[in-house]
Amino acid sequence: MRDPQWMSYRDAYKALRWHDDYKKDKNFVRLTFDLKPKDRQASLKDLRLELIGKTTRMELPLDEGLTTSIPDIKQAYEEDAEFRLNRQAGTFDFQYTGSIKLNPNGVYPLADLHQACDQLLNYLRDARLSIRLKTAGKKCIAVKFHYPERIAKPRLFYKNESGEMLAISLMKPLENIPGNAVAFRFPEQQKNGEIIAEDLPLSIHGIYD
């Protein structure tokens, strides 16, 4: 059923156009649309998201992280189509956000990750005034890899400049990180290492302080 708290297709379309027209560096940034259950124990079985208008009707496939791609459809914009979920209204949040682009090979050079984290911070600040105020005076200190809950112990490693590899889970942890995420604080001395993700994450976000 329709959820009155959600964005309309026109709102999502405006976010897509804003992303395309964004003039600052964004080669490491992706725009994502995420579903988040308000009750983390809620069943996700047979969850279906649809885009429905006067003449528009199509299902939007959800990946394992409840993220989807929004198609560019002029007809849906003209009809101001609605996003509908086969769940009771008010039980899920649906919003757009930015994250760091994923590498299919699972290898992330530290220099690229640091640049990506800085790009994402500027992107989010320009997208939303509330984020700009919340992150005033802060800078990127770490990145956070999100995994599906079925992967209890993600295989994520830090390879330093000397070629030594260490499981990130064995390094000094950051506080307030959810159980299905692994955070890596950028080392102050080494700049040319790599993060190697043998288990591919659902998304990567920055941590700012």
Coordinates of C-alpha atoms in Angstrom, one line a residue:
M1 CA 0.0 0.0 0.0
R2 CA 1.0 3.6 -0.5
D3 CA 3.1 5.1 2.3
P4 CA 2.4 8.8 2.7
Q5 CA 5.8 9.4 4.5
W6 CA 7.8 8.3 1.4
M7 CA 9.1 10.4 -1.4
S8 CA 7.1 10.4 -4.7
Y9 CA 8.7 9.5 -8.0
R10 CA 9.1 13.1 -8.8
D11 CA 11.2 13.6 -5.6
A12 CA 13.3 10.6 -6.5
Y13 CA 13.7 11.9 -10.1
K14 CA 14.9 15.3 -8.8
A15 CA 17.5 13.4 -6.7
L16 CA 18.7 11.6 -9.8
R17 CA 19.0 14.8 -11.8
W18 CA 20.8 16.6 -8.9
H19 CA 23.3 13.7 -8.8
D20 CA 23.8 13.9 -12.6
D21 CA 24.3 17.7 -12.5
Y22 CA 26.6 17.7 -9.5
K23 CA 29.7 19.5 -10.6
K24 CA 32.2 18.6 -7.8
D25 CA 34.2 15.4 -7.9
K26 CA 32.0 12.3 -7.5
N27 CA 33.8 9.6 -9.4
F28 CA 33.9 7.5 -6.2
V29 CA 30.3 8.3 -5.1
R30 CA 27.1 6.5 -5.9
L31 CA 23.5 7.5 -5.3
T32 CA 21.5 4.8 -3.6
F33 CA 17.8 4.4 -2.6
D34 CA 17.4 2.3 0.5
L35 CA 14.6 0.6 2.3
K36 CA 15.0 0.2 6.1
P37 CA 12.6 -1.7 8.3
K38 CA 11.7 0.1 11.5
D39 CA 11.5 -3.2 13.2
R40 CA 14.7 -5.1 12.6
Q41 CA 13.0 -8.4 13.5
A42 CA 10.3 -7.9 10.8
S43 CA 10.1 -10.6 8.1
L44 CA 11.5 -9.7 4.7
K45 CA 10.1 -12.7 3.0
D46 CA 8.5 -12.0 -0.3
L47 CA 9.2 -8.3 0.1
R48 CA 8.2 -6.4 -3.1
L49 CA 8.6 -2.8 -4.1
E50 CA 6.7 -1.4 -7.0
L51 CA 6.4 1.9 -8.9
I52 CA 2.7 2.5 -9.7
G53 CA 1.1 5.4 -11.6
K54 CA -1.9 5.9 -13.8
T55 CA -0.4 3.8 -16.6
T56 CA 3.0 2.9 -15.0
R57 CA 3.4 -0.4 -13.2
M58 CA 6.7 -2.0 -12.6
E59 CA 8.5 -3.9 -9.9
L60 CA 11.8 -2.5 -8.6
P61 CA 14.2 -5.4 -7.7
L62 CA 15.7 -5.2 -4.2
D63 CA 19.2 -6.5 -3.6
E64 CA 20.2 -8.2 -0.3
G65 CA 20.8 -4.8 1.3
L66 CA 17.3 -3.6 0.4
T67 CA 18.8 -1.2 -2.1
T68 CA 17.3 -0.6 -5.6
S69 CA 17.9 1.4 -8.7
I70 CA 15.4 4.0 -9.8
P71 CA 14.7 4.1 -13.5
D72 CA 14.4 7.3 -15.5
I73 CA 10.9 7.2 -16.9
K74 CA 9.3 10.4 -18.2
Q75 CA 5.8 8.9 -18.1
A76 CA 6.2 8.1 -14.4
Y77 CA 7.4 11.7 -13.7
E78 CA 4.4 13.2 -15.5
E79 CA 2.0 10.9 -13.6
D80 CA 3.9 11.5 -10.3
A81 CA 3.9 7.7 -9.8
E82 CA 4.1 6.3 -6.2
F83 CA 6.4 3.7 -4.6
R84 CA 4.4 0.9 -3.0
L85 CA 5.5 -1.9 -0.8
N86 CA 3.6 -5.0 0.0
R87 CA 3.6 -4.1 3.7
Q88 CA 1.6 -1.9 6.0
A89 CA 2.3 1.8 5.7
G90 CA 4.7 3.3 8.3
T91 CA 6.7 0.1 8.8
F92 CA 9.6 1.0 6.5
D93 CA 11.7 4.0 5.8
F94 CA 12.5 4.8 2.1
Q95 CA 15.2 7.4 1.4
Y96 CA 18.0 8.3 -0.9
T97 CA 21.6 8.6 0.3
G98 CA 25.1 8.5 -1.0
S99 CA 27.8 5.8 -0.5
I100 CA 31.2 4.9 -1.8
K101 CA 31.2 2.9 -5.1
L102 CA 32.0 -0.8 -4.7
N103 CA 34.9 -2.5 -6.5
P104 CA 33.9 -5.9 -8.0
N105 CA 37.4 -7.2 -7.4
G106 CA 37.2 -6.3 -3.7
V107 CA 40.5 -4.4 -3.7
Y108 CA 40.4 -0.8 -2.3
P109 CA 43.7 1.2 -2.3
L110 CA 43.8 3.4 0.8
A111 CA 44.5 6.5 -1.3
D112 CA 41.3 5.9 -3.3
L113 CA 39.3 5.2 -0.2
H114 CA 40.4 8.4 1.5
Q115 CA 39.6 10.4 -1.6
A116 CA 36.2 8.6 -1.8
C117 CA 35.4 9.4 1.8
D118 CA 36.2 13.1 1.3
Q119 CA 34.1 13.2 -1.9
L120 CA 31.2 11.6 -0.1
L121 CA 31.4 14.0 2.8
N122 CA 31.2 17.0 0.4
Y123 CA 28.4 15.3 -1.6
L124 CA 26.3 14.7 1.4
R125 CA 26.9 18.2 2.8
D126 CA 25.8 19.8 -0.5
A127 CA 22.7 17.5 -0.7
R128 CA 21.4 18.2 2.8
L129 CA 21.7 21.2 5.1
S130 CA 21.1 19.0 8.1
I131 CA 24.2 16.9 7.3
R132 CA 26.3 20.1 6.6
L133 CA 25.4 21.3 10.1
K134 CA 26.0 17.9 11.7
T135 CA 29.4 17.5 10.2
A136 CA 30.7 21.1 10.5
G137 CA 34.4 21.1 11.3
K138 CA 34.6 17.3 10.9
K139 CA 36.8 15.3 8.5
C140 CA 36.9 11.7 7.3
I141 CA 38.7 9.4 9.8
A142 CA 37.5 6.0 8.8
V143 CA 35.3 3.9 6.4
K144 CA 32.6 1.4 7.3
F145 CA 31.8 -1.7 5.3
H146 CA 28.3 -3.0 5.7
Y147 CA 27.5 -6.7 5.2
P148 CA 24.3 -8.8 5.2
E149 CA 23.6 -10.4 8.6
R150 CA 24.1 -13.9 7.2
I151 CA 27.9 -13.1 7.0
A152 CA 28.7 -13.2 10.7
K153 CA 32.5 -12.7 10.3
P154 CA 33.3 -10.9 7.1
R155 CA 36.7 -11.6 5.5
L156 CA 38.1 -8.1 5.3
F157 CA 41.9 -7.5 5.5
Y158 CA 44.3 -4.6 5.7
K159 CA 47.5 -5.0 3.5
N160 CA 50.1 -2.5 4.5
E161 CA 52.9 -1.0 2.4
S162 CA 55.2 -3.9 3.4
G163 CA 52.7 -6.5 2.0
E164 CA 51.7 -7.7 5.5
M165 CA 48.0 -8.6 5.8
L166 CA 46.0 -8.4 9.0
A167 CA 42.3 -9.1 9.5
I168 CA 40.6 -5.8 10.3
S169 CA 38.5 -7.5 12.9
L170 CA 41.7 -8.0 14.9
M171 CA 42.6 -4.4 14.8
K172 CA 41.6 -1.8 17.4
P173 CA 37.8 -1.5 16.9
L174 CA 35.8 1.7 16.6
E175 CA 32.9 2.3 19.0
N176 CA 29.2 2.3 18.1
I177 CA 29.5 0.2 15.0
P178 CA 26.6 -2.1 14.2
G179 CA 27.1 -5.9 14.3
N180 CA 26.9 -6.3 10.5
A181 CA 29.5 -3.7 9.7
V182 CA 33.3 -3.5 9.9
A183 CA 35.1 -0.2 10.4
F184 CA 38.6 0.7 9.4
R185 CA 40.4 3.8 10.8
F186 CA 42.8 5.4 8.3
P187 CA 46.4 5.0 9.7
E188 CA 48.2 8.3 10.2
Q189 CA 51.6 7.1 8.9
Q190 CA 50.9 4.7 6.0
K191 CA 49.1 6.0 2.9
N192 CA 49.7 3.3 0.3
G193 CA 48.2 0.2 1.7
E194 CA 45.0 -1.7 0.6
I195 CA 41.8 -3.0 2.0
I196 CA 41.0 -6.4 0.6
A197 CA 37.4 -7.6 0.9
E198 CA 37.1 -11.3 0.2
D199 CA 33.4 -11.0 1.1
L200 CA 32.0 -8.3 -1.0
P201 CA 30.1 -5.6 1.1
L202 CA 26.6 -4.3 0.5
S203 CA 27.8 -0.7 0.9
I204 CA 30.6 1.4 2.1
H205 CA 30.2 4.7 4.1
G206 CA 32.4 7.2 5.7
I207 CA 32.9 8.0 9.4
Y208 CA 33.6 11.6 10.3
D209 CA 35.0 13.2 13.4

